Short mmCIF file of C-alpha atoms and ligand atoms in Angstrom, two decimals:
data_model
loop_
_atom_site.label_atom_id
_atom_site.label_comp_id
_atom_site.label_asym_id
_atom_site.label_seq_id
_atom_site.Cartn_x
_atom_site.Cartn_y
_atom_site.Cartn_z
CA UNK A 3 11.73 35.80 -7.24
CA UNK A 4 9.44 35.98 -10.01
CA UNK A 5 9.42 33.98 -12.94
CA UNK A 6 8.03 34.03 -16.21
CA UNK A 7 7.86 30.31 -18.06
CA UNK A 8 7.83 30.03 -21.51
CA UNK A 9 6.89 26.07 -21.11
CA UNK A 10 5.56 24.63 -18.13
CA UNK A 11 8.44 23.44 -15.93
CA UNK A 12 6.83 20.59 -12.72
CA UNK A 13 9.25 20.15 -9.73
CA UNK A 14 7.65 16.79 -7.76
CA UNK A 15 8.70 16.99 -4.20
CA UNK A 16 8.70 12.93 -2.90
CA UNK A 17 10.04 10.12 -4.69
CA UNK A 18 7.57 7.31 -3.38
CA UNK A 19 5.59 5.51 -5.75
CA UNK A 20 2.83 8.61 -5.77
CA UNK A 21 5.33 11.20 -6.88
CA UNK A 22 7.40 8.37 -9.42
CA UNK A 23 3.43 8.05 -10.50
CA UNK A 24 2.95 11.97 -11.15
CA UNK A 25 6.81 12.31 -12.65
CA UNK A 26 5.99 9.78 -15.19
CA UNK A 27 2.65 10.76 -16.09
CA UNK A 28 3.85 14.14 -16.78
CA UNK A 29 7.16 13.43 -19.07
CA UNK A 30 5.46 11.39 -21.10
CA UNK A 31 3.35 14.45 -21.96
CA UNK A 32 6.42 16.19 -22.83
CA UNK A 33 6.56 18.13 -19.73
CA UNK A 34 10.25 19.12 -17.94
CA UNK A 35 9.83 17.80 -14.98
CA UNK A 36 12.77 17.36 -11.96
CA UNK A 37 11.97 15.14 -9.19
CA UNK A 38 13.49 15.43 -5.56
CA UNK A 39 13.57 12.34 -2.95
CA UNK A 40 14.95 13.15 0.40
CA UNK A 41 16.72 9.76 0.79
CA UNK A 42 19.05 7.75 -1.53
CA UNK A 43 16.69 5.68 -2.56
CA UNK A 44 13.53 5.88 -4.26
CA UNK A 45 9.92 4.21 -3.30
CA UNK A 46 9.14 5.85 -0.05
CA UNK A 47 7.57 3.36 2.24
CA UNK A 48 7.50 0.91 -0.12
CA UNK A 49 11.31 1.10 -1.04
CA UNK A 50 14.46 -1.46 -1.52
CA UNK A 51 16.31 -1.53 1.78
CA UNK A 52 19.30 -3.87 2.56
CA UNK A 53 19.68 -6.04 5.50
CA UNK A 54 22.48 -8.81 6.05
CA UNK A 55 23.74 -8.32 2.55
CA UNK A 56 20.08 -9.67 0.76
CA UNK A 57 18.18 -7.14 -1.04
CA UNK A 58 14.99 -6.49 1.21
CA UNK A 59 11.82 -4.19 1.33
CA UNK A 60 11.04 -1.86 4.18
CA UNK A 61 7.75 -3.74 4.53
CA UNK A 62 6.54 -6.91 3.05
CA UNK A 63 3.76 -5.48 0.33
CA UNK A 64 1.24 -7.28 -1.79
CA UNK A 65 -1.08 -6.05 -4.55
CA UNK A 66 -4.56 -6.91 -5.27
CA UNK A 67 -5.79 -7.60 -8.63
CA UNK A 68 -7.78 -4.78 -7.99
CA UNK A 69 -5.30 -2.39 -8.09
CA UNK A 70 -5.38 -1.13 -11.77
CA UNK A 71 -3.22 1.88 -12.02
CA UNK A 72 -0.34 0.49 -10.85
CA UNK A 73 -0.51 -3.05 -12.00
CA UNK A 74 -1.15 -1.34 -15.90
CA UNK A 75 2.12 1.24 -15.40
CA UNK A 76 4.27 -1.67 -13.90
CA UNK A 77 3.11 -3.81 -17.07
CA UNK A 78 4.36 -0.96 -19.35
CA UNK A 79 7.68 -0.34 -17.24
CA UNK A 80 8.16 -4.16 -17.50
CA UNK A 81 6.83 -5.44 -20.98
CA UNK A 82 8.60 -8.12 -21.52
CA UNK A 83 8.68 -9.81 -18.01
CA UNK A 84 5.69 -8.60 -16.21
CA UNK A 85 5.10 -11.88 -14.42
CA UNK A 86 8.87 -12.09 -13.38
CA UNK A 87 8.09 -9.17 -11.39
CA UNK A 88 4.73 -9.99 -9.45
CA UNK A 89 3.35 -13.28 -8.67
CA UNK A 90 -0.74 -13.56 -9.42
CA UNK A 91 -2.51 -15.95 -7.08
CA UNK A 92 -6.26 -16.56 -7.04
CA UNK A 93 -7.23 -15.10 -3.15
CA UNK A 94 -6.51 -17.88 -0.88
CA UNK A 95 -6.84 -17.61 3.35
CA UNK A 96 -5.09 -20.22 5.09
CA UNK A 97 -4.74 -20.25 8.71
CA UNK A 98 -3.87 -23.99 9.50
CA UNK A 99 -5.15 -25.30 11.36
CA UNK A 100 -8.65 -23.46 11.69
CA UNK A 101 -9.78 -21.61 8.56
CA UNK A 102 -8.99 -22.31 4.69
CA UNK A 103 -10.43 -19.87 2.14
CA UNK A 104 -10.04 -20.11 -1.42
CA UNK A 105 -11.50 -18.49 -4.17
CA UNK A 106 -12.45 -20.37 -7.47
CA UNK A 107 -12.10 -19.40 -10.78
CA UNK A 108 -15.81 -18.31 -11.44
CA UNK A 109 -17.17 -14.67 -12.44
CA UNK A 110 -17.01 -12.31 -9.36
CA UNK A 111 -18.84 -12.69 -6.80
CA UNK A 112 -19.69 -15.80 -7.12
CA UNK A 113 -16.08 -16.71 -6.86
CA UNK A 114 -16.13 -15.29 -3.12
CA UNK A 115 -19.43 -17.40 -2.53
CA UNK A 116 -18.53 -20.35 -3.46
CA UNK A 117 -15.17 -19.82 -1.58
CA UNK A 118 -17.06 -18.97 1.73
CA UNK A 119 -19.51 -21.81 0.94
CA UNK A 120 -16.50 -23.97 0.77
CA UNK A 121 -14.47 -22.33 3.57
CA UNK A 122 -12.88 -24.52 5.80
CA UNK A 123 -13.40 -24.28 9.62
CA UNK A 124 -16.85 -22.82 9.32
CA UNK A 125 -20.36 -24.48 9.83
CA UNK A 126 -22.73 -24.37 7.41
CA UNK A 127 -24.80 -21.67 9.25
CA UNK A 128 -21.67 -19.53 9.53
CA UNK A 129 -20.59 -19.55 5.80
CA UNK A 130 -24.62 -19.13 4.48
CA UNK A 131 -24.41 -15.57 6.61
CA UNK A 132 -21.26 -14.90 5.72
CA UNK A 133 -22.07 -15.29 2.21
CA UNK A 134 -25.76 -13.24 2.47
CA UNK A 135 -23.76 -10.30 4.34
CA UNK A 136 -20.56 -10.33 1.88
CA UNK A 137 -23.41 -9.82 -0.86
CA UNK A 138 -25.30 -7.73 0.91
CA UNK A 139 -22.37 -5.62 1.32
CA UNK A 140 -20.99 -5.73 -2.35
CA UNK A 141 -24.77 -4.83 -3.71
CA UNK A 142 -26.48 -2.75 -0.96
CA UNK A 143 -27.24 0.65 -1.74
CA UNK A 144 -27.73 1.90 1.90
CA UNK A 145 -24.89 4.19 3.35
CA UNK A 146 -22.46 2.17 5.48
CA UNK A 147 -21.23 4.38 8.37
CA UNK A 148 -19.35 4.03 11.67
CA UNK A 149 -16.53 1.71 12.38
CA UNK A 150 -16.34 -1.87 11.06
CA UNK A 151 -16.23 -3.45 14.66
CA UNK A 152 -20.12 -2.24 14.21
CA UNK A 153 -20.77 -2.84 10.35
CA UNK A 154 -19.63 -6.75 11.29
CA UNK A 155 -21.87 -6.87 14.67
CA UNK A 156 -24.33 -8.70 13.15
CA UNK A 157 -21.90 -11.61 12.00
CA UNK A 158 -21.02 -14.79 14.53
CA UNK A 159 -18.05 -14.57 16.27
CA UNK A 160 -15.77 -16.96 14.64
CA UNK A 161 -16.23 -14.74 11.52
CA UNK A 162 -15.18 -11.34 12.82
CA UNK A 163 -11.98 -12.92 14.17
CA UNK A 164 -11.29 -15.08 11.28
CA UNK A 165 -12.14 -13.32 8.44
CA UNK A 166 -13.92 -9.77 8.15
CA UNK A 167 -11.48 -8.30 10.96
CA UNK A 168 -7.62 -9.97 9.75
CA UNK A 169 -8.81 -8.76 6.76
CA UNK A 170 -9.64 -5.23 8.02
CA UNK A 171 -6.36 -5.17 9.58
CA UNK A 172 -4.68 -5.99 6.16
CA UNK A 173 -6.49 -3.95 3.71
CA UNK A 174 -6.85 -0.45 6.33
CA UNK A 175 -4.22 -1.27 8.84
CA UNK A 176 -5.92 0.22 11.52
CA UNK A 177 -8.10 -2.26 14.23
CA UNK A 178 -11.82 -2.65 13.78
CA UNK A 179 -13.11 -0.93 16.37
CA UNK A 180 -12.08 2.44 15.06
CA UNK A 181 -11.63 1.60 10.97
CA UNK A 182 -14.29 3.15 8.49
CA UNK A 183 -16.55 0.64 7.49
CA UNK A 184 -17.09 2.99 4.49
CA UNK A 185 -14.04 2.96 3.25
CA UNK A 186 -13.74 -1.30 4.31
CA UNK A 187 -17.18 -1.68 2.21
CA UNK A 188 -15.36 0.00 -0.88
CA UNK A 189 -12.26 -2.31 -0.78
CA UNK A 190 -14.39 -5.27 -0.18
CA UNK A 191 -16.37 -4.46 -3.62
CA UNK A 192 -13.34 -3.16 -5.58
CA UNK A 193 -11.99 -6.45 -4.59
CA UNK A 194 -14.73 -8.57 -5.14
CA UNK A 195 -17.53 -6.76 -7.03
CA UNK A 196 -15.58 -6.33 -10.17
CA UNK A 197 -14.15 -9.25 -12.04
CA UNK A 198 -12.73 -12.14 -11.01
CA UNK A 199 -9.45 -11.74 -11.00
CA UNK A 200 -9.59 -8.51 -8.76
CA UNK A 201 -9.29 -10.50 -5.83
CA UNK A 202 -5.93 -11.79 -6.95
CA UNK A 203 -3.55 -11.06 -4.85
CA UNK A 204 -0.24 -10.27 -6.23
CA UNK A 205 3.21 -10.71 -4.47
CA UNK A 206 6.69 -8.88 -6.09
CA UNK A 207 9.20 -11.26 -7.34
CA UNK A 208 11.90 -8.28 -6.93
CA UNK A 209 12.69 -5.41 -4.31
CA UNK A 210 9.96 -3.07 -4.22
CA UNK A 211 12.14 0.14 -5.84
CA UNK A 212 13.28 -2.36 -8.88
CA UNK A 213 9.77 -3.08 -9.03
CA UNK A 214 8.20 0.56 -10.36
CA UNK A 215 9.77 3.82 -9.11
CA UNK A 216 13.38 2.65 -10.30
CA UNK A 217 11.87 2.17 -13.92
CA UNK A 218 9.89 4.89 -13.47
CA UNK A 219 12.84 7.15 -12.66
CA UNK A 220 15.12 5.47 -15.77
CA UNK A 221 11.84 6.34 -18.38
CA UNK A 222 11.95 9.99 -17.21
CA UNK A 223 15.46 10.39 -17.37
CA UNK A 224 15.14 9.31 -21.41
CA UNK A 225 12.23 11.27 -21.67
CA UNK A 226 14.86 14.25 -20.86
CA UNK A 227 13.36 14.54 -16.94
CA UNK A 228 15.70 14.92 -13.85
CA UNK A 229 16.15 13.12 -10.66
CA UNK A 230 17.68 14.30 -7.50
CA UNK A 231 18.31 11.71 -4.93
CA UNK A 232 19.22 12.56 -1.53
CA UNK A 233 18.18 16.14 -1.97
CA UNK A 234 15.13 17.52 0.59
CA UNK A 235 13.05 20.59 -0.28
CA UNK A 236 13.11 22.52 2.76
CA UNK A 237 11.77 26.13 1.44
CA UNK A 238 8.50 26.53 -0.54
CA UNK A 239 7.84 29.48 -1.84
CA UNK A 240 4.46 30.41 -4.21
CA UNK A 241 3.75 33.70 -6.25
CA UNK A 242 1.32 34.23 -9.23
CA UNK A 243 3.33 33.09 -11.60
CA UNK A 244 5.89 30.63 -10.12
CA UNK A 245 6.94 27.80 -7.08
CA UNK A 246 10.05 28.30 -5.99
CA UNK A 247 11.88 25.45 -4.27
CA UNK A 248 15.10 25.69 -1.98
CA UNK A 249 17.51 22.80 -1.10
CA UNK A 250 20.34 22.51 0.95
CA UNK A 251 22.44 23.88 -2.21
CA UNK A 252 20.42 26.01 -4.67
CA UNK A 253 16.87 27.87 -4.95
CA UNK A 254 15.11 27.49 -7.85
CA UNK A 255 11.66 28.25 -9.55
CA UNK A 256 9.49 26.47 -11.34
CA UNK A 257 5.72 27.12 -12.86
CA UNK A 258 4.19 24.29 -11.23
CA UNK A 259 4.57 21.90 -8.05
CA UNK A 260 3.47 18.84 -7.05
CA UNK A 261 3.80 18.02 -3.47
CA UNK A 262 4.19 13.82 -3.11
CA UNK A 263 5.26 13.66 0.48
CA UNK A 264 3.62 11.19 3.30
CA UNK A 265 0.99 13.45 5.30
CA UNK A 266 3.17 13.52 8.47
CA UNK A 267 5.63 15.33 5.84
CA UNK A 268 3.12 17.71 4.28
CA UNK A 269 2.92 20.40 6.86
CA UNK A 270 6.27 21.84 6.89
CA UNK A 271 6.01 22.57 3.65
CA UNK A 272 2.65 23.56 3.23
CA UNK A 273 2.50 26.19 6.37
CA UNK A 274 5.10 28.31 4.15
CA UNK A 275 2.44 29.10 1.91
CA UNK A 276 -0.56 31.18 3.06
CA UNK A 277 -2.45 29.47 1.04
CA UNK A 278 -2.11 25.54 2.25
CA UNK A 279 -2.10 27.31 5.95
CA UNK A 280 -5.56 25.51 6.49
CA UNK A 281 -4.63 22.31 4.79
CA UNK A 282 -1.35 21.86 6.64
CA UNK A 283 -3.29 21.99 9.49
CA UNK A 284 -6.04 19.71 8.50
CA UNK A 285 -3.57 16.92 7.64
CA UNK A 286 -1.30 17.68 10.90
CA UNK A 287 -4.25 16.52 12.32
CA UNK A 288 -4.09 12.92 11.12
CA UNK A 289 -3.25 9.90 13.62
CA UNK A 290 -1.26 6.87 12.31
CA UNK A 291 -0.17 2.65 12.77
CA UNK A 292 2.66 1.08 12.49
CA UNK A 293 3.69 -1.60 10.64
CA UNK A 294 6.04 -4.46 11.53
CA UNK A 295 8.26 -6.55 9.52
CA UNK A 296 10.84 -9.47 10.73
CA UNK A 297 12.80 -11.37 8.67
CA UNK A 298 13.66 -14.53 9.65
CA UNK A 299 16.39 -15.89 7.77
CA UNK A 300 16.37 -20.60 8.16
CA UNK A 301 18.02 -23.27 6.98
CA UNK A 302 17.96 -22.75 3.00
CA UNK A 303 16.01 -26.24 2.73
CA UNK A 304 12.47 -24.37 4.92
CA UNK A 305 10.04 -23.95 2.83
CA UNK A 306 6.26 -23.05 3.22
CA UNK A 307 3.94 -25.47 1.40
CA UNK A 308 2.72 -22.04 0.08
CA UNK A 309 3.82 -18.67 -0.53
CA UNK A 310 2.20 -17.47 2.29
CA UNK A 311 -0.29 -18.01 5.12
CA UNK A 312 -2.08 -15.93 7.69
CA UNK A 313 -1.82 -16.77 11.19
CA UNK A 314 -3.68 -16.95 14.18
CA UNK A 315 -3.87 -15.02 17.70
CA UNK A 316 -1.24 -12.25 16.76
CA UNK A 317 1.03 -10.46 16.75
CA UNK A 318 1.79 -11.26 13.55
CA UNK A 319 -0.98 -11.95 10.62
CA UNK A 320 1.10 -13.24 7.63
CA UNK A 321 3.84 -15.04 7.08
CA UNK A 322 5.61 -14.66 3.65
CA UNK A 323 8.02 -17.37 1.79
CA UNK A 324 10.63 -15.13 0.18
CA UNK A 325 12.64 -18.19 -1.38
CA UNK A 326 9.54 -18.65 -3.10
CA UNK A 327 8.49 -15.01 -4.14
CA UNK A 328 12.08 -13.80 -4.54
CA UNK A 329 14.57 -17.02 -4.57
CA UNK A 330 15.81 -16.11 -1.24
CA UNK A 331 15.79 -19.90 0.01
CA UNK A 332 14.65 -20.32 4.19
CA UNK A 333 14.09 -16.42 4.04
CA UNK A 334 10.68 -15.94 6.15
CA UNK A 335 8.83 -12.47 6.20
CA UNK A 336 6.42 -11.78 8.97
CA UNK A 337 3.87 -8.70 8.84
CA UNK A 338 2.24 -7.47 11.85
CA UNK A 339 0.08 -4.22 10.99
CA UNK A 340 -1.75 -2.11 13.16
CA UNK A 341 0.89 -3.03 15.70
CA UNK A 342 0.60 0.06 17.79
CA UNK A 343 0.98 -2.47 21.08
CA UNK A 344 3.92 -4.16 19.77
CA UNK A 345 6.25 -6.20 22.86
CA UNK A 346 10.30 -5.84 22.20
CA UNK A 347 9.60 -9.89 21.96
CA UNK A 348 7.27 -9.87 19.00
CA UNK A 349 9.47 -11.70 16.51
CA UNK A 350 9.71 -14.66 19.24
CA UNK A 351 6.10 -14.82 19.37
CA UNK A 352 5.27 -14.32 15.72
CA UNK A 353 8.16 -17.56 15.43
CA UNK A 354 5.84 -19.39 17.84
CA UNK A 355 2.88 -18.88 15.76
CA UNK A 356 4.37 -20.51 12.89
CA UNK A 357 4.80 -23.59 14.56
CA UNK A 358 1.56 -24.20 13.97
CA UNK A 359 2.74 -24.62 9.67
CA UNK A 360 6.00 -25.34 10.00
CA UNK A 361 8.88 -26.38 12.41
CA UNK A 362 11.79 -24.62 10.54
CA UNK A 363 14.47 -25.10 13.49
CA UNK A 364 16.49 -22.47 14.69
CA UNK A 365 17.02 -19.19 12.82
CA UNK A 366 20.35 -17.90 11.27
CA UNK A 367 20.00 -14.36 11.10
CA UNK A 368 16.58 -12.19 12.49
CA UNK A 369 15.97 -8.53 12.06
CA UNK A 370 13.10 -6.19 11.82
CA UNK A 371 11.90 -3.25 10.38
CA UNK A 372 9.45 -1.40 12.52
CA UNK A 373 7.57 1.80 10.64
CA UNK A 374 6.06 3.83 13.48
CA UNK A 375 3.83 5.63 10.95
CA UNK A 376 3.27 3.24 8.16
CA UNK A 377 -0.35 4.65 7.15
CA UNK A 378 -2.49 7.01 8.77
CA UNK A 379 -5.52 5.49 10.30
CA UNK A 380 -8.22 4.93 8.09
CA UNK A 381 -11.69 5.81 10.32
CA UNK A 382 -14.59 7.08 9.77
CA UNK A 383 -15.12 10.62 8.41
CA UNK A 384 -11.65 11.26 7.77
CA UNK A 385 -11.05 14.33 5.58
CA UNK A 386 -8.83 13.49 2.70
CA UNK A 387 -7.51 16.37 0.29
CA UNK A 388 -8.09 16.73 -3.33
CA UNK A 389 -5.01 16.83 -5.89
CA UNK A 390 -5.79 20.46 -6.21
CA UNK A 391 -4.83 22.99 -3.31
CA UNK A 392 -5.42 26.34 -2.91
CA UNK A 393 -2.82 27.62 -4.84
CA UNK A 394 -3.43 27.41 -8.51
CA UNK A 395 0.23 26.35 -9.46
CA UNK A 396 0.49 23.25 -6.06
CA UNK A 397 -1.04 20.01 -6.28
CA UNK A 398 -1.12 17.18 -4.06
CA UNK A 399 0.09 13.14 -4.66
CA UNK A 400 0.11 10.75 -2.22
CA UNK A 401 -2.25 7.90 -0.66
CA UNK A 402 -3.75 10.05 1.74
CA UNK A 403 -5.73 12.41 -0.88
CA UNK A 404 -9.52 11.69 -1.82
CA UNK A 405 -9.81 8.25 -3.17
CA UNK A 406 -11.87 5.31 -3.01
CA UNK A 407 -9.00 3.15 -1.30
CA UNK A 408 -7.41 3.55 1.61
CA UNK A 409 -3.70 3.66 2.64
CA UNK A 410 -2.02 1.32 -0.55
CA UNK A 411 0.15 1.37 -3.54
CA UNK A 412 -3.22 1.79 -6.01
CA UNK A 413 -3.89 4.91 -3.27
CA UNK A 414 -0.57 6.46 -3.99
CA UNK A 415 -0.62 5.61 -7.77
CA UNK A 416 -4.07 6.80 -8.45
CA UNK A 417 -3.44 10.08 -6.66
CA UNK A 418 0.14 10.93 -8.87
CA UNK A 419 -1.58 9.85 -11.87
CA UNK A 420 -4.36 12.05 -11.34
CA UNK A 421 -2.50 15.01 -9.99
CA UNK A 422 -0.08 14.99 -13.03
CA UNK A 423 -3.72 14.94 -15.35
CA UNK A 424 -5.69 17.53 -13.66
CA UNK A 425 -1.96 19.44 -13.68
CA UNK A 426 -2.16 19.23 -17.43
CA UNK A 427 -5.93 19.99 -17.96
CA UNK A 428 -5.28 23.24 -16.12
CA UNK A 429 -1.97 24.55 -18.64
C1 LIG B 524 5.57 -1.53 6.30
C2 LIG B 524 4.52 -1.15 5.30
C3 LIG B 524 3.76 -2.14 4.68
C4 LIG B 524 2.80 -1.79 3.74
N1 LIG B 524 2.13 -2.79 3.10
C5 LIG B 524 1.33 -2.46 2.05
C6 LIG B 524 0.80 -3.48 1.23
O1 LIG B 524 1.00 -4.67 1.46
N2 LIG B 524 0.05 -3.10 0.16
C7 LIG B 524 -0.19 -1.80 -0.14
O2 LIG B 524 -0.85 -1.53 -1.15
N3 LIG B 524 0.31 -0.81 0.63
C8 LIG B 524 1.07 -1.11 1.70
N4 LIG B 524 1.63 -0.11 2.46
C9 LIG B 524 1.27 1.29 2.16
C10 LIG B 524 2.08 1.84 0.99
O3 LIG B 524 3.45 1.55 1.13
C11 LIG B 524 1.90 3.37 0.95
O4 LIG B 524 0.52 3.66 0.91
C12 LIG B 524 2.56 4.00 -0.26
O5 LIG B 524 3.88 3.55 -0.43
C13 LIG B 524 2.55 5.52 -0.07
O6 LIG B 524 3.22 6.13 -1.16
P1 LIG B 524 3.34 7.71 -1.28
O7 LIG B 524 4.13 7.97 -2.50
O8 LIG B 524 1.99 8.31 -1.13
O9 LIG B 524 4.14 8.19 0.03
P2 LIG B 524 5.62 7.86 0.49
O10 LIG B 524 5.96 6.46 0.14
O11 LIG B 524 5.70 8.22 1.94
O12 LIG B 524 6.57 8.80 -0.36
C14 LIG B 524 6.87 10.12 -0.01
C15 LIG B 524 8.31 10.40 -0.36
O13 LIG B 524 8.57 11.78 -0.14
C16 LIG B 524 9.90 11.92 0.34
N5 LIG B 524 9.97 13.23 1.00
C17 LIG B 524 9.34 13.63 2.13
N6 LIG B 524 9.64 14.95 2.38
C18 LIG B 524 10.44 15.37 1.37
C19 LIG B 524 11.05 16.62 1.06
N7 LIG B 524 10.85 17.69 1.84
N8 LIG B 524 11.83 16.70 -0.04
C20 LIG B 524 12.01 15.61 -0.85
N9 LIG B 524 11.45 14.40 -0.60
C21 LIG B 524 10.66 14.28 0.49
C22 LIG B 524 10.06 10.73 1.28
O14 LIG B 524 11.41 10.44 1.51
C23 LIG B 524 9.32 9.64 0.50
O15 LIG B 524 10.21 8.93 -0.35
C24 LIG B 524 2.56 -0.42 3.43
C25 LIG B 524 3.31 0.57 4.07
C26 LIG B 524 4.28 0.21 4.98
C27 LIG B 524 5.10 1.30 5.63
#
């Protein structure tokens, strides 16, 4: 079919928060734009699920401070209420008994300084080089390479286990030994290079689809955009002058297309174009972690003494309060990432590791969410698309194109925000 398109009309193939991102960006330029989602819902793997009749997430998320993009959209989706809808905490670590970190209110980095100089759990000698290599590592000029089992070599023991690698785990979700330091040194300075309140960490008050693509979705539609929900591309067709889609029901063409599936997704669309041939192949390529997620649902009356804590000695590394975050009273989230050695009996052990906060007696209701290929794995040399491909009328979203972060929300954000601009710049 050929096509010839009086104004530009975008179809945006992947309703997670990378393609809501792209939608967006693009109807508010006055662009028609239809987005598809595969499944019913929309937010990808960060999405609204429901489990024992409560409103839950597919995975417990949090936001840094850092994460600009989509902290400033979710403002403007939420004007009135932003702080209704995520929680801002000054960066605290607390793994009772052994390790308390908090952060101060004081310009960045000192904030992190004074926080390791006032760690809990550490001798003096161990927070003075943990504060020398933090700096070192937010300032240095020299090229970081390798994994970050071997950027953190030089650091004592206790510090690689209780702080540089948990946090590797949280922020790349892939172990130490095989994680880019690179891409580890660039989190650790977005984080805490910039101001302050960058280290924040930010927890949703409401389901992660009610939190920004659900807006995002209702703004399109007023803007005059569509949204087709439980409706997969399976055909991709590209010509000079159009991008034909087909679904289970109709074929239809468009002038542009921007393709916001995960990575593991990408290829079957992309080898049907001669022109991505190379790049579905490249990202075919990529390896991935899981991520883990068990609710535990207690007595109403449980509650943390704080929103959340890390804990020791896996399998799991945080432990989440949602009566506190989301008013679901005795309701106990438990994140284990990079958990690609996960026993059948992980939620019994992750339980036993909160005995050292909390005894919260026995449970009422447990389930969990495991997602097999939650991110790809973040190491060292990885290649990571542009928003551009190939074809002059197919661009990429998602959190796995070039970007300074790896695998998050700001990842997937940035790269729809971006793809819809450069999409624009090139009408
Ligand atoms: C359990 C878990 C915990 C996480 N925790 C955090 C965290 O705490 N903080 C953080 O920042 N990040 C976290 N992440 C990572 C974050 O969720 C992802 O980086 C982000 O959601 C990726 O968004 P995306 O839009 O790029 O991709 P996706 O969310 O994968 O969206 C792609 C969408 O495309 C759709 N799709 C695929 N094929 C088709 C097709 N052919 N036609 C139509 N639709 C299609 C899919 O259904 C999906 O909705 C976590 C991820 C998981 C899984």
């Amino acid at each position: 079919m050929t096509a010839v398109f009086n104004k530009p009309s975008v179809a945006v193939v992947g309703g997670g928060w990378a393609g809501c991102a792209a939608a967006l960006t693009l109807a508010e330029a006055g662009i028609a734009v239809t987005l598809f989602e595969a499944s019913r819902t929309l937010g990808g793997r960060a999405r609204a699920v429901e489990l024992e009749g409560q409103p839950l997430d597919n995975g417990q998320h949090i936001l840094l401070g850092a994460y600009e993009q989509t902290l400033q959209l979710i403002a403007r989706l939420h004007p009135a209420a932003v702080h209704e809808s995520l929680w801002r905490l000054p960066l605290t670590v607390e793994q009772p008994p052994d390790f308390k970190l908090a952060c101060p209110r004081l310009p960045a980095p000192l904030h992190l300084l004074v926080g390791l100089l006032g760690a809990r759990g550490l001798s003096w000698g161990e927070k003075l080089t943990a504060a020398r290599w933090a700096h070192a590592l937010i300032h240095g000029r020299e090229p970081v390479e390798g994994s970050v089992s071997r950027l953190t070599r030089s650091q004592p023991e206790k510090l690689r286990t209780l702080l540089w690698h948990p946090l590797c785990v949280s922020a790349l979700n892939t172990p130490p030994d095989i994680a880019s330091a690179r891409i580890f040194r660039d989190v650790i300075r977005a984080a805490f290079g910039g101001r302050n309140h960058h280290s924040d960490l930010l927890l949703p008050r409401r389901d992660l689809t009610a939190l920004f693509p659900a807006p995002a979705a209702a703004r399109l539609i007023e803007l005059g955009g569509t949204v087709r929900l439980a409706c997969r591309v399976a055909s991709l067709n590209a010509a000079a002058d159009a991008v034909t889609l087909g679904t289970r029901d109709e074929t239809t063409a468009y002038s542009h297309a921007i393709l916001a599936v995960a990575p593991q997704h990408l290829p079957a669309l992309a080898t049907q174009v001669p022109a991505l041939e190379a790049l579905g192949r490249e990202v075919a390529s990529y390896d991935y972690q899981p991520i883990a997620t068990g609710y535990v649902q207690y007595d109403p009356a449980v509650r943390l003494a704080k929103p959340l804590f890390a804990l020791a000695d896996g399998p799991a590394q945080f432990v989440f309060d949602r009566g506190q975050s989301h008013g679901q009273q005795g309701l106990l989230a438990f994140v284990a990432s990079a958990a690609a050695n996960l026993s059948a009996d992980w939620l019994d052990q992750a339980e036993a590791q909160l005995q050292r906060i909390v005894h919260p007696g026995p449970a009422r209701w447990r389930k969990h969410i495991v997602e097999k290929q939650a991110t790809y794995s973040c190491v060292p040399g990885m290649a990571r698309p542009a928003v551009c491909t190939a074809h002059p009328r197919i661009f990429l979203a998602g959190d796995y194109t070039a970007g300074p972060y790896p695998a998050t929300l700001e990842s997937a954000v940035q790269s729809g925000v971006q793809s819809a601009r450069t999409l624009l710049e090139r009408l």
